[in-house]
Structure formats: C-alpha cells, structure tokens
Amino acid sequence: MNPIDPVILFFLFGLAAGLLRSELKLPSALYESLSIFLLLTIGLKGGQGLATQPLAPLIPQIGAVIVLGVAQTLIAFAVLHGPGRFGRADAAATAAHYGSVSVATFAVVVAWLGARNIAFEPQMAILLVIMEIPAILVGIVLARGVSRQTDWRALGHEAFLGKGVTLLLGGMAIGWAAGPDGLAPVKGLFFDLFKGVLALFLLEMGLIVSRQVGELKRRGIVLIAFGLGMPLLSALLGLGTGMLLGLSVGGLSVLATLAASASYIAVPAAIRIAVPEANPAISLAGSLGVTFPFNILAGIPLYHWLAGQLAGAAP
C-alpha cells in the first residue's frame, strides 16, 4: 500500500485545523505569492515541453477540450436547474465552475504522477488554459442570455486576461522561448521547490475548505450529491475525449482530472462581474467544500486506474 502523499497530508492538516477553529492562518500576501509561483511553474513546465514538439497537432486537441467544457457546463446546468431546483442564476454560475478547471487540482495530479514517474503529454498545460474559458462564456449566456446589458468587454478582459490565465500563458511563452537549456538556471527555484510550495498552498486550501461547511449544511444532500456525482461523470467524458485524441495513460489521467475538477479562481472573478445576483457561496461550497477534497483524496487515483483499464482494453 502506497503511503499518503505529503501534500495531501498538508491539506488534511489545514482542514482539521480549520474545523477545530484553530488560530492557524497563512498571511494573505503569502497565499497570493504561492498562487503566483504555482501558476508560473505550471506554465514554464508546459512551455518547456512544447519547445520540443510541433504545435500543429494541438489544434484538434484544443477544439476537443472546448467542446468538452461546453458540454460539461450544459449538463451541469440541466441537472442543477432541473432536478436540483436551483434558481437560474445560481445554476448557471455553479455550472460554469464545473465546466471550467482547477489549477490547484492540476498541480496535485502533476505531483502525483511525477512521484510515480508516470509521463504525460506536455501540452496538458495549454489545454488547462483553454478549458478555463468556454464554461465562463456559456454560463453567462445560460444565466442572462445575450443582451445589450452584457458588458462583453469587461467579461472578455476578465476571462482572457485575468491573473491566472495571464500567468499561465506568460509562463508557457517563457518556457517555450527559453527551452530546456535556457530554463536550467531557474530550475532550482521553480521546478525543484514546486512540491514544497504546493504543500503550503494546500495547507491554506484546507483552511479555506473548512469555512464552507456552513453552506454545505444549508444546501444539504443536493449540493453534496452534485459535488460528488458531477466529477465522476465529467471524468468519464474526459477519458472518452482523451481516448479519441490518442493520449497516453498519463495524459488520460490528467485530462480526466481536469474535466472532473471545478474552478474557484478564474470563474468566480468573471461570474461576479457578469452575474452579480448569483450567490458565490453556493458555487464555492460545491467546488471547494466537496469536489476539490474528493478529487485530491480519491478521484485522482481512481481516474488513473480507469485510464489504465481503458488503455489496456484499447485495440
């Protein structure tokens, strides 16, 4: 039996400390710095990999993950607005969270695969960025429709030039331009310290998740069932998409994890501008309080096992 990854233990420690109402708290400036570091490092790693391969084969993959994100958002909205009986604005906002992706979950699956020496395609960092955006736009259309009141300029700026997307794209551009040799002088800072920084980040995430318990109690079984069921369905859609694209077992694991994850950084910022009447506590309670812990504790090993089964059954 494999021991629990230390970064997961840091998350559990933060969660336990928060639930016990400990005074433990990371400075907000440190949390911001950790986020910037992780986003830049993920971008650098992806760009470094892209420097060693042609870009043309990425076009069908980009198209496929856009369709995947749109489909996930529509499915999530149908479930929440129908059987879930969420109001239109809350259903659309929450669906946008689940159609998009979590950078922190991506960082965890990268560390999980790296600890087991399981390789995956370097372009997954680009697909991560691409999958951030379609769900935001679809969610807003579902909530409001297309009208003259929609501030598309502000929305587009937040979706395409928000801090997270900018850091990821900038990191990838630097990694691609510099290549593996050019990045060697900064490898010690960005690559070697990645897992330690991720551990501190997840400690703070555990504290944040502990603060979502109240909303989970108010929303009860519906939000919990959705927060567990939607990632499983999305992971299957991600695995199917990955099989069509011919990804490796590692790539299948990453794409399934991305599909199963839910955003809590880029989407809340964009939705706050476009759908202010939506209650952000509902979306964050589901994405952070249920889906994020499920994915990093049980989902990633499950998705990797499924990827192995599918790859082994493929002709």
PDB file of C-alpha atoms in Angstrom:
ATOM      1  CA  MET A   1       0.000   0.000   0.000  1.00  0.00           C
ATOM      2  CA  ASN A   2       1.393   3.403  -1.020  1.00  0.00           C
ATOM      3  CA  PRO A   3       1.736   5.979   1.786  1.00  0.00           C
ATOM      4  CA  ILE A   4      -0.392   9.115   1.511  1.00  0.00           C
ATOM      5  CA  ASP A   5       1.350  11.846  -0.462  1.00  0.00           C
ATOM      6  CA  PRO A   6       2.706  14.534   1.921  1.00  0.00           C
ATOM      7  CA  VAL A   7       0.944  17.324   0.007  1.00  0.00           C
ATOM      8  CA  ILE A   8      -2.398  15.611   0.721  1.00  0.00           C
ATOM      9  CA  LEU A   9      -1.471  15.391   4.406  1.00  0.00           C
ATOM     10  CA  PHE A  10      -0.862  19.153   4.407  1.00  0.00           C
ATOM     11  CA  PHE A  11      -4.380  19.645   3.035  1.00  0.00           C
ATOM     12  CA  LEU A  12      -5.869  17.355   5.692  1.00  0.00           C
ATOM     13  CA  PHE A  13      -3.906  19.201   8.372  1.00  0.00           C
ATOM     14  CA  GLY A  14      -5.300  22.550   7.235  1.00  0.00           C
ATOM     15  CA  LEU A  15      -8.816  21.107   7.033  1.00  0.00           C
ATOM     16  CA  ALA A  16      -8.604  19.657  10.551  1.00  0.00           C
ATOM     17  CA  ALA A  17      -7.151  22.886  11.959  1.00  0.00           C
ATOM     18  CA  GLY A  18      -9.970  24.906  10.401  1.00  0.00           C
ATOM     19  CA  LEU A  19     -12.719  22.572  11.601  1.00  0.00           C
ATOM     20  CA  LEU A  20     -11.268  22.707  15.124  1.00  0.00           C
ATOM     21  CA  ARG A  21     -11.261  26.530  14.892  1.00  0.00           C
ATOM     22  CA  SER A  22      -7.538  26.803  15.337  1.00  0.00           C
ATOM     23  CA  GLU A  23      -5.930  30.232  15.091  1.00  0.00           C
ATOM     24  CA  LEU A  24      -3.681  28.919  12.295  1.00  0.00           C
ATOM     25  CA  LYS A  25      -3.770  31.245   9.283  1.00  0.00           C
ATOM     26  CA  LEU A  26      -1.362  31.932   6.438  1.00  0.00           C
ATOM     27  CA  PRO A  27      -0.729  35.618   5.659  1.00  0.00           C
ATOM     28  CA  SER A  28      -2.793  36.713   2.673  1.00  0.00           C
ATOM     29  CA  ALA A  29       0.345  38.013   0.946  1.00  0.00           C
ATOM     30  CA  LEU A  30       1.982  34.586   1.269  1.00  0.00           C
ATOM     31  CA  TYR A  31      -1.075  32.842  -0.163  1.00  0.00           C
ATOM     32  CA  GLU A  32      -1.017  35.242  -3.113  1.00  0.00           C
ATOM     33  CA  SER A  33       2.703  34.587  -3.638  1.00  0.00           C
ATOM     34  CA  LEU A  34       2.207  30.815  -3.543  1.00  0.00           C
ATOM     35  CA  SER A  35      -0.562  31.082  -6.152  1.00  0.00           C
ATOM     36  CA  ILE A  36       1.668  33.130  -8.475  1.00  0.00           C
ATOM     37  CA  PHE A  37       4.528  30.667  -8.060  1.00  0.00           C
ATOM     38  CA  LEU A  38       2.369  27.626  -8.861  1.00  0.00           C
ATOM     39  CA  LEU A  39       0.761  29.221 -11.913  1.00  0.00           C
ATOM     40  CA  LEU A  40       4.095  30.360 -13.318  1.00  0.00           C
ATOM     41  CA  THR A  41       5.752  26.997 -12.702  1.00  0.00           C
ATOM     42  CA  ILE A  42       2.948  25.063 -14.373  1.00  0.00           C
ATOM     43  CA  GLY A  43       3.217  27.391 -17.362  1.00  0.00           C
ATOM     44  CA  LEU A  44       7.007  27.051 -17.502  1.00  0.00           C
ATOM     45  CA  LYS A  45       6.811  23.259 -17.444  1.00  0.00           C
ATOM     46  CA  GLY A  46       4.254  23.212 -20.219  1.00  0.00           C
ATOM     47  CA  GLY A  47       6.215  25.687 -22.333  1.00  0.00           C
ATOM     48  CA  GLN A  48       9.412  23.717 -21.866  1.00  0.00           C
ATOM     49  CA  GLY A  49       7.692  20.611 -23.178  1.00  0.00           C
ATOM     50  CA  LEU A  50       6.168  22.460 -26.097  1.00  0.00           C
ATOM     51  CA  ALA A  51       9.607  23.704 -27.166  1.00  0.00           C
ATOM     52  CA  THR A  52      10.465  20.119 -28.108  1.00  0.00           C
ATOM     53  CA  GLN A  53       7.417  19.350 -30.295  1.00  0.00           C
ATOM     54  CA  PRO A  54       5.447  20.797 -33.238  1.00  0.00           C
ATOM     55  CA  LEU A  55       2.373  22.894 -32.460  1.00  0.00           C
ATOM     56  CA  ALA A  56       0.112  21.921 -35.395  1.00  0.00           C
ATOM     57  CA  PRO A  57      -1.114  18.625 -33.812  1.00  0.00           C
ATOM     58  CA  LEU A  58      -2.533  20.660 -30.908  1.00  0.00           C
ATOM     59  CA  ILE A  59      -5.335  22.187 -32.999  1.00  0.00           C
ATOM     60  CA  PRO A  60      -7.727  19.177 -32.847  1.00  0.00           C
ATOM     61  CA  GLN A  61      -6.943  18.738 -29.146  1.00  0.00           C
ATOM     62  CA  ILE A  62      -7.807  22.369 -28.427  1.00  0.00           C
ATOM     63  CA  GLY A  63     -11.078  22.002 -30.337  1.00  0.00           C
ATOM     64  CA  ALA A  64     -11.926  18.806 -28.461  1.00  0.00           C
ATOM     65  CA  VAL A  65     -11.439  20.275 -24.985  1.00  0.00           C
ATOM     66  CA  ILE A  66     -13.508  23.351 -25.909  1.00  0.00           C
ATOM     67  CA  VAL A  67     -16.397  21.037 -26.841  1.00  0.00           C
ATOM     68  CA  LEU A  68     -15.785  19.091 -23.624  1.00  0.00           C
ATOM     69  CA  GLY A  69     -16.007  22.235 -21.471  1.00  0.00           C
ATOM     70  CA  VAL A  70     -19.180  23.436 -23.169  1.00  0.00           C
ATOM     71  CA  ALA A  71     -20.834  20.004 -22.795  1.00  0.00           C
ATOM     72  CA  GLN A  72     -19.939  19.796 -19.094  1.00  0.00           C
ATOM     73  CA  THR A  73     -21.407  23.240 -18.435  1.00  0.00           C
ATOM     74  CA  LEU A  74     -24.672  22.429 -20.212  1.00  0.00           C
ATOM     75  CA  ILE A  75     -25.022  19.097 -18.394  1.00  0.00           C
ATOM     76  CA  ALA A  76     -24.313  20.656 -15.003  1.00  0.00           C
ATOM     77  CA  PHE A  77     -26.862  23.417 -15.646  1.00  0.00           C
ATOM     78  CA  ALA A  78     -29.536  20.928 -16.699  1.00  0.00           C
ATOM     79  CA  VAL A  79     -29.029  18.903 -13.509  1.00  0.00           C
ATOM     80  CA  LEU A  80     -28.927  21.882 -11.142  1.00  0.00           C
ATOM     81  CA  HIS A  81     -31.783  23.865 -12.708  1.00  0.00           C
ATOM     82  CA  GLY A  82     -33.955  20.769 -13.217  1.00  0.00           C
ATOM     83  CA  PRO A  83     -33.802  18.044 -10.542  1.00  0.00           C
ATOM     84  CA  GLY A  84     -31.624  20.224  -8.276  1.00  0.00           C
ATOM     85  CA  ARG A  85     -34.193  23.080  -8.304  1.00  0.00           C
ATOM     86  CA  PHE A  86     -31.530  25.784  -8.200  1.00  0.00           C
ATOM     87  CA  GLY A  87     -32.537  29.224  -9.439  1.00  0.00           C
ATOM     88  CA  ARG A  88     -31.394  30.070 -12.950  1.00  0.00           C
ATOM     89  CA  ALA A  89     -28.578  32.402 -11.880  1.00  0.00           C
ATOM     90  CA  ASP A  90     -27.199  30.056  -9.212  1.00  0.00           C
ATOM     91  CA  ALA A  91     -27.489  27.027 -11.508  1.00  0.00           C
ATOM     92  CA  ALA A  92     -25.677  28.802 -14.353  1.00  0.00           C
ATOM     93  CA  ALA A  93     -22.942  30.166 -12.079  1.00  0.00           C
ATOM     94  CA  THR A  94     -22.316  26.786 -10.454  1.00  0.00           C
ATOM     95  CA  ALA A  95     -22.386  25.050 -13.840  1.00  0.00           C
ATOM     96  CA  ALA A  96     -19.703  27.457 -15.077  1.00  0.00           C
ATOM     97  CA  HIS A  97     -17.494  26.463 -12.130  1.00  0.00           C
ATOM     98  CA  TYR A  98     -17.868  22.778 -13.024  1.00  0.00           C
ATOM     99  CA  GLY A  99     -17.368  23.289 -16.743  1.00  0.00           C
ATOM    100  CA  SER A 100     -14.072  25.041 -16.051  1.00  0.00           C
ATOM    101  CA  VAL A 101     -10.982  23.648 -14.310  1.00  0.00           C
ATOM    102  CA  SER A 102      -8.971  23.906 -11.087  1.00  0.00           C
ATOM    103  CA  VAL A 103      -5.308  24.855 -11.347  1.00  0.00           C
ATOM    104  CA  ALA A 104      -4.647  23.505  -7.840  1.00  0.00           C
ATOM    105  CA  THR A 105      -6.104  20.107  -8.759  1.00  0.00           C
ATOM    106  CA  PHE A 106      -3.947  20.101 -11.883  1.00  0.00           C
ATOM    107  CA  ALA A 107      -0.892  20.829  -9.737  1.00  0.00           C
ATOM    108  CA  VAL A 108      -1.766  17.915  -7.451  1.00  0.00           C
ATOM    109  CA  VAL A 109      -2.211  15.413 -10.297  1.00  0.00           C
ATOM    110  CA  VAL A 110       1.095  16.572 -11.830  1.00  0.00           C
ATOM    111  CA  ALA A 111       2.837  15.984  -8.498  1.00  0.00           C
ATOM    112  CA  TRP A 112       1.017  12.644  -8.050  1.00  0.00           C
ATOM    113  CA  LEU A 113       2.108  11.375 -11.462  1.00  0.00           C
ATOM    114  CA  GLY A 114       5.615  12.764 -11.028  1.00  0.00           C
ATOM    115  CA  ALA A 115       6.067  10.900  -7.745  1.00  0.00           C
ATOM    116  CA  ARG A 116       5.279   7.677  -9.637  1.00  0.00           C
ATOM    117  CA  ASN A 117       7.412   8.526 -12.697  1.00  0.00           C
ATOM    118  CA  ILE A 118       4.352   8.495 -14.962  1.00  0.00           C
ATOM    119  CA  ALA A 119       4.851  10.679 -18.027  1.00  0.00           C
ATOM    120  CA  PHE A 120       2.129  12.704 -19.740  1.00  0.00           C
ATOM    121  CA  GLU A 121       1.910  14.976 -22.757  1.00  0.00           C
ATOM    122  CA  PRO A 122       3.453  18.445 -22.199  1.00  0.00           C
ATOM    123  CA  GLN A 123       0.595  20.241 -23.925  1.00  0.00           C
ATOM    124  CA  MET A 124      -1.717  19.493 -20.996  1.00  0.00           C
ATOM    125  CA  ALA A 125      -0.760  22.889 -19.556  1.00  0.00           C
ATOM    126  CA  ILE A 126      -2.101  24.565 -22.709  1.00  0.00           C
ATOM    127  CA  LEU A 127      -5.310  22.534 -22.516  1.00  0.00           C
ATOM    128  CA  LEU A 128      -5.623  23.672 -18.904  1.00  0.00           C
ATOM    129  CA  VAL A 129      -5.673  27.303 -20.017  1.00  0.00           C
ATOM    130  CA  ILE A 130      -8.074  26.619 -22.883  1.00  0.00           C
ATOM    131  CA  MET A 131     -10.517  24.804 -20.578  1.00  0.00           C
ATOM    132  CA  GLU A 132     -10.698  27.822 -18.229  1.00  0.00           C
ATOM    133  CA  ILE A 133     -12.615  29.991 -20.690  1.00  0.00           C
ATOM    134  CA  PRO A 134     -15.550  28.309 -22.571  1.00  0.00           C
ATOM    135  CA  ALA A 135     -17.503  27.486 -19.413  1.00  0.00           C
ATOM    136  CA  ILE A 136     -17.419  31.137 -18.305  1.00  0.00           C
ATOM    137  CA  LEU A 137     -18.996  32.340 -21.536  1.00  0.00           C
ATOM    138  CA  VAL A 138     -21.584  29.527 -21.656  1.00  0.00           C
ATOM    139  CA  GLY A 139     -22.505  30.050 -18.010  1.00  0.00           C
ATOM    140  CA  ILE A 140     -23.165  33.740 -18.579  1.00  0.00           C
ATOM    141  CA  VAL A 141     -25.338  33.071 -21.614  1.00  0.00           C
ATOM    142  CA  LEU A 142     -27.302  30.496 -19.598  1.00  0.00           C
ATOM    143  CA  ALA A 143     -27.811  32.974 -16.766  1.00  0.00           C
ATOM    144  CA  ARG A 144     -28.618  36.117 -18.701  1.00  0.00           C
ATOM    145  CA  GLY A 145     -28.921  35.382 -22.363  1.00  0.00           C
ATOM    146  CA  VAL A 146     -27.281  37.686 -24.865  1.00  0.00           C
ATOM    147  CA  SER A 147     -28.451  41.245 -24.282  1.00  0.00           C
ATOM    148  CA  ARG A 148     -27.304  44.839 -24.606  1.00  0.00           C
ATOM    149  CA  GLN A 149     -26.735  44.936 -20.848  1.00  0.00           C
ATOM    150  CA  THR A 150     -23.935  42.363 -21.002  1.00  0.00           C
ATOM    151  CA  ASP A 151     -20.563  44.090 -20.668  1.00  0.00           C
ATOM    152  CA  TRP A 152     -18.675  41.806 -23.035  1.00  0.00           C
ATOM    153  CA  ARG A 153     -15.558  43.957 -22.924  1.00  0.00           C
ATOM    154  CA  ALA A 154     -15.187  43.647 -19.146  1.00  0.00           C
ATOM    155  CA  LEU A 155     -16.126  39.983 -19.298  1.00  0.00           C
ATOM    156  CA  GLY A 156     -13.636  39.236 -22.074  1.00  0.00           C
ATOM    157  CA  HIS A 157     -10.889  41.068 -20.223  1.00  0.00           C
ATOM    158  CA  GLU A 158     -11.547  39.023 -17.067  1.00  0.00           C
ATOM    159  CA  ALA A 159     -11.800  35.718 -18.947  1.00  0.00           C
ATOM    160  CA  PHE A 160      -8.790  36.123 -21.233  1.00  0.00           C
ATOM    161  CA  LEU A 161      -6.567  38.490 -19.248  1.00  0.00           C
ATOM    162  CA  GLY A 162      -7.364  37.553 -15.663  1.00  0.00           C
ATOM    163  CA  LYS A 163      -4.388  36.969 -13.380  1.00  0.00           C
ATOM    164  CA  GLY A 164      -4.474  33.165 -13.579  1.00  0.00           C
ATOM    165  CA  VAL A 165      -4.697  32.918 -17.358  1.00  0.00           C
ATOM    166  CA  THR A 166      -2.068  35.648 -17.814  1.00  0.00           C
ATOM    167  CA  LEU A 167       0.431  33.889 -15.534  1.00  0.00           C
ATOM    168  CA  LEU A 168      -0.119  30.524 -17.203  1.00  0.00           C
ATOM    169  CA  LEU A 169       0.218  31.949 -20.708  1.00  0.00           C
ATOM    170  CA  GLY A 170       3.227  34.061 -19.730  1.00  0.00           C
ATOM    171  CA  GLY A 171       4.954  31.090 -18.123  1.00  0.00           C
ATOM    172  CA  MET A 172       4.317  28.947 -21.189  1.00  0.00           C
ATOM    173  CA  ALA A 173       5.640  31.650 -23.501  1.00  0.00           C
ATOM    174  CA  ILE A 174       8.825  31.957 -21.432  1.00  0.00           C
ATOM    175  CA  GLY A 175       9.268  28.190 -21.236  1.00  0.00           C
ATOM    176  CA  TRP A 176       8.704  27.793 -24.973  1.00  0.00           C
ATOM    177  CA  ALA A 177      11.078  30.630 -25.901  1.00  0.00           C
ATOM    178  CA  ALA A 178      13.840  29.569 -23.499  1.00  0.00           C
ATOM    179  CA  GLY A 179      13.555  25.806 -23.940  1.00  0.00           C
ATOM    180  CA  PRO A 180      15.008  23.230 -21.509  1.00  0.00           C
ATOM    181  CA  ASP A 181      18.556  24.634 -21.732  1.00  0.00           C
ATOM    182  CA  GLY A 182      17.505  28.230 -21.216  1.00  0.00           C
ATOM    183  CA  LEU A 183      15.426  27.333 -18.145  1.00  0.00           C
ATOM    184  CA  ALA A 184      18.283  25.457 -16.472  1.00  0.00           C
ATOM    185  CA  PRO A 185      19.456  28.453 -14.357  1.00  0.00           C
ATOM    186  CA  VAL A 186      15.987  28.876 -12.772  1.00  0.00           C
ATOM    187  CA  LYS A 187      15.142  25.184 -12.491  1.00  0.00           C
ATOM    188  CA  GLY A 188      16.227  25.053  -8.852  1.00  0.00           C
ATOM    189  CA  LEU A 189      13.746  27.757  -7.878  1.00  0.00           C
ATOM    190  CA  PHE A 190      10.703  26.877  -9.962  1.00  0.00           C
ATOM    191  CA  PHE A 191      10.911  23.126 -10.551  1.00  0.00           C
ATOM    192  CA  ASP A 192      12.733  21.738  -7.516  1.00  0.00           C
ATOM    193  CA  LEU A 193      10.664  23.718  -4.990  1.00  0.00           C
ATOM    194  CA  PHE A 194       7.331  23.033  -6.711  1.00  0.00           C
ATOM    195  CA  LYS A 195       6.117  20.289  -4.384  1.00  0.00           C
ATOM    196  CA  GLY A 196       7.070  22.150  -1.208  1.00  0.00           C
ATOM    197  CA  VAL A 197       5.216  25.263  -2.343  1.00  0.00           C
ATOM    198  CA  LEU A 198       2.232  23.114  -3.347  1.00  0.00           C
ATOM    199  CA  ALA A 199       2.180  21.644   0.182  1.00  0.00           C
ATOM    200  CA  LEU A 200       1.936  25.118   1.753  1.00  0.00           C
ATOM    201  CA  PHE A 201      -0.741  26.102  -0.765  1.00  0.00           C
ATOM    202  CA  LEU A 202      -2.812  23.035   0.096  1.00  0.00           C
ATOM    203  CA  LEU A 203      -2.458  23.796   3.800  1.00  0.00           C
ATOM    204  CA  GLU A 204      -4.219  27.090   3.155  1.00  0.00           C
ATOM    205  CA  MET A 205      -6.751  25.344   0.887  1.00  0.00           C
ATOM    206  CA  GLY A 206      -7.646  23.040   3.774  1.00  0.00           C
ATOM    207  CA  LEU A 207      -8.325  26.075   5.954  1.00  0.00           C
ATOM    208  CA  ILE A 208     -10.482  27.619   3.210  1.00  0.00           C
ATOM    209  CA  VAL A 209     -12.484  24.412   2.691  1.00  0.00           C
ATOM    210  CA  SER A 210     -13.250  24.229   6.417  1.00  0.00           C
ATOM    211  CA  ARG A 211     -15.083  27.554   6.093  1.00  0.00           C
ATOM    212  CA  GLN A 212     -17.542  26.117   3.531  1.00  0.00           C
ATOM    213  CA  VAL A 213     -19.146  23.693   5.983  1.00  0.00           C
ATOM    214  CA  GLY A 214     -21.951  26.118   6.890  1.00  0.00           C
ATOM    215  CA  GLU A 215     -23.151  26.474   3.294  1.00  0.00           C
ATOM    216  CA  LEU A 216     -22.983  22.700   2.805  1.00  0.00           C
ATOM    217  CA  LYS A 217     -25.229  22.230   5.833  1.00  0.00           C
ATOM    218  CA  ARG A 218     -27.735  24.718   4.442  1.00  0.00           C
ATOM    219  CA  ARG A 219     -27.827  23.202   0.956  1.00  0.00           C
ATOM    220  CA  GLY A 220     -27.673  19.643   2.235  1.00  0.00           C
ATOM    221  CA  ILE A 221     -27.737  16.497   0.176  1.00  0.00           C
ATOM    222  CA  VAL A 222     -28.334  18.120  -3.234  1.00  0.00           C
ATOM    223  CA  LEU A 223     -25.075  20.080  -3.306  1.00  0.00           C
ATOM    224  CA  ILE A 224     -23.083  17.204  -1.826  1.00  0.00           C
ATOM    225  CA  ALA A 225     -24.536  14.676  -4.283  1.00  0.00           C
ATOM    226  CA  PHE A 226     -23.833  17.001  -7.199  1.00  0.00           C
ATOM    227  CA  GLY A 227     -20.321  17.786  -5.935  1.00  0.00           C
ATOM    228  CA  LEU A 228     -19.525  14.059  -5.927  1.00  0.00           C
ATOM    229  CA  GLY A 229     -21.508  12.881  -8.927  1.00  0.00           C
ATOM    230  CA  MET A 230     -20.605  15.583 -11.456  1.00  0.00           C
ATOM    231  CA  PRO A 231     -16.823  14.975 -11.197  1.00  0.00           C
ATOM    232  CA  LEU A 232     -17.333  11.269 -11.866  1.00  0.00           C
ATOM    233  CA  LEU A 233     -19.423  11.966 -14.968  1.00  0.00           C
ATOM    234  CA  SER A 234     -17.004  14.650 -16.144  1.00  0.00           C
ATOM    235  CA  ALA A 235     -14.028  12.342 -15.620  1.00  0.00           C
ATOM    236  CA  LEU A 236     -15.669   9.748 -17.878  1.00  0.00           C
ATOM    237  CA  LEU A 237     -16.251  12.422 -20.525  1.00  0.00           C
ATOM    238  CA  GLY A 238     -12.607  13.472 -20.175  1.00  0.00           C
ATOM    239  CA  LEU A 239     -11.407   9.888 -20.524  1.00  0.00           C
ATOM    240  CA  GLY A 240     -13.538   9.409 -23.631  1.00  0.00           C
ATOM    241  CA  THR A 241     -12.167  12.618 -25.145  1.00  0.00           C
ATOM    242  CA  GLY A 242      -8.613  11.571 -24.301  1.00  0.00           C
ATOM    243  CA  MET A 243      -9.100   8.177 -25.932  1.00  0.00           C
ATOM    244  CA  LEU A 244     -10.310   9.853 -29.133  1.00  0.00           C
ATOM    245  CA  LEU A 245      -7.208  12.057 -29.068  1.00  0.00           C
ATOM    246  CA  GLY A 246      -4.886   9.091 -28.533  1.00  0.00           C
ATOM    247  CA  LEU A 247      -3.405  10.301 -25.244  1.00  0.00           C
ATOM    248  CA  SER A 248      -1.099   8.181 -23.094  1.00  0.00           C
ATOM    249  CA  VAL A 249      -2.237   6.734 -19.763  1.00  0.00           C
ATOM    250  CA  GLY A 250      -0.673   9.731 -18.020  1.00  0.00           C
ATOM    251  CA  GLY A 251      -2.365  12.145 -20.405  1.00  0.00           C
ATOM    252  CA  LEU A 252      -5.700  10.386 -19.923  1.00  0.00           C
ATOM    253  CA  SER A 253      -5.278  10.700 -16.157  1.00  0.00           C
ATOM    254  CA  VAL A 254      -4.557  14.423 -16.399  1.00  0.00           C
ATOM    255  CA  LEU A 255      -7.417  15.181 -18.802  1.00  0.00           C
ATOM    256  CA  ALA A 256      -9.871  13.171 -16.697  1.00  0.00           C
ATOM    257  CA  THR A 257      -8.734  15.067 -13.605  1.00  0.00           C
ATOM    258  CA  LEU A 258      -9.058  18.418 -15.361  1.00  0.00           C
ATOM    259  CA  ALA A 259     -12.554  17.539 -16.553  1.00  0.00           C
ATOM    260  CA  ALA A 260     -13.530  16.373 -13.057  1.00  0.00           C
ATOM    261  CA  SER A 261     -12.198  19.500 -11.355  1.00  0.00           C
ATOM    262  CA  ALA A 262     -14.120  22.705 -10.695  1.00  0.00           C
ATOM    263  CA  SER A 263     -12.795  26.261 -10.837  1.00  0.00           C
ATOM    264  CA  TYR A 264     -12.674  28.503  -7.787  1.00  0.00           C
ATOM    265  CA  ILE A 265     -10.341  31.252  -9.037  1.00  0.00           C
ATOM    266  CA  ALA A 266     -10.979  32.331 -12.636  1.00  0.00           C
ATOM    267  CA  VAL A 267     -14.703  31.598 -12.815  1.00  0.00           C
ATOM    268  CA  PRO A 268     -15.770  33.342  -9.578  1.00  0.00           C
ATOM    269  CA  ALA A 269     -13.984  36.517 -10.690  1.00  0.00           C
ATOM    270  CA  ALA A 270     -15.678  36.535 -14.106  1.00  0.00           C
ATOM    271  CA  ILE A 271     -19.115  35.484 -12.834  1.00  0.00           C
ATOM    272  CA  ARG A 272     -19.043  38.198 -10.177  1.00  0.00           C
ATOM    273  CA  ILE A 273     -18.896  40.780 -12.994  1.00  0.00           C
ATOM    274  CA  ALA A 274     -21.491  39.256 -15.299  1.00  0.00           C
ATOM    275  CA  VAL A 275     -23.974  37.555 -12.916  1.00  0.00           C
ATOM    276  CA  PRO A 276     -23.856  39.557  -9.667  1.00  0.00           C
ATOM    277  CA  GLU A 277     -27.192  38.144  -8.471  1.00  0.00           C
ATOM    278  CA  ALA A 278     -25.728  34.618  -8.180  1.00  0.00           C
ATOM    279  CA  ASN A 279     -24.739  33.540  -4.666  1.00  0.00           C
ATOM    280  CA  PRO A 280     -20.975  32.759  -4.797  1.00  0.00           C
ATOM    281  CA  ALA A 281     -21.136  30.790  -1.537  1.00  0.00           C
ATOM    282  CA  ILE A 282     -23.155  28.049  -3.259  1.00  0.00           C
ATOM    283  CA  SER A 283     -20.652  27.525  -6.073  1.00  0.00           C
ATOM    284  CA  LEU A 284     -17.650  27.651  -3.751  1.00  0.00           C
ATOM    285  CA  ALA A 285     -19.239  25.288  -1.246  1.00  0.00           C
ATOM    286  CA  GLY A 286     -19.633  22.707  -4.006  1.00  0.00           C
ATOM    287  CA  SER A 287     -16.327  23.221  -5.802  1.00  0.00           C
ATOM    288  CA  LEU A 288     -14.149  23.770  -2.728  1.00  0.00           C
ATOM    289  CA  GLY A 289     -16.116  22.032   0.003  1.00  0.00           C
ATOM    290  CA  VAL A 290     -16.926  18.809  -1.853  1.00  0.00           C
ATOM    291  CA  THR A 291     -15.308  18.384  -5.269  1.00  0.00           C
ATOM    292  CA  PHE A 292     -11.773  19.571  -4.519  1.00  0.00           C
ATOM    293  CA  PRO A 293     -11.278  17.294  -1.464  1.00  0.00           C
ATOM    294  CA  PHE A 294     -12.875  14.362  -3.286  1.00  0.00           C
ATOM    295  CA  ASN A 295     -10.613  14.744  -6.308  1.00  0.00           C
ATOM    296  CA  ILE A 296      -7.322  15.032  -4.440  1.00  0.00           C
ATOM    297  CA  LEU A 297      -8.135  12.330  -1.861  1.00  0.00           C
ATOM    298  CA  ALA A 298      -9.850   9.701  -4.016  1.00  0.00           C
ATOM    299  CA  GLY A 299     -10.539  10.979  -7.517  1.00  0.00           C
ATOM    300  CA  ILE A 300      -7.012  11.156  -8.948  1.00  0.00           C
ATOM    301  CA  PRO A 301      -6.090   7.518  -8.114  1.00  0.00           C
ATOM    302  CA  LEU A 302      -9.493   6.417  -9.437  1.00  0.00           C
ATOM    303  CA  TYR A 303      -9.144   8.337 -12.704  1.00  0.00           C
ATOM    304  CA  HIS A 304      -5.638   6.945 -13.231  1.00  0.00           C
ATOM    305  CA  TRP A 305      -6.882   3.394 -12.623  1.00  0.00           C
ATOM    306  CA  LEU A 306      -9.701   3.928 -15.126  1.00  0.00           C
ATOM    307  CA  ALA A 307      -7.228   5.355 -17.628  1.00  0.00           C
ATOM    308  CA  GLY A 308      -5.087   2.244 -17.283  1.00  0.00           C
ATOM    309  CA  GLN A 309      -8.092  -0.002 -17.784  1.00  0.00           C
ATOM    310  CA  LEU A 310      -9.205   1.861 -20.894  1.00  0.00           C
ATOM    311  CA  ALA A 311      -5.718   1.976 -22.376  1.00  0.00           C
ATOM    312  CA  GLY A 312      -5.290  -1.744 -21.741  1.00  0.00           C
ATOM    313  CA  ALA A 313      -8.639  -2.561 -23.378  1.00  0.00           C
ATOM    314  CA  ALA A 314      -7.940  -0.425 -26.451  1.00  0.00           C
ATOM    315  CA  PRO A 315      -7.080  -2.404 -29.607  1.00  0.00           C
TER     316      PRO A 315
END
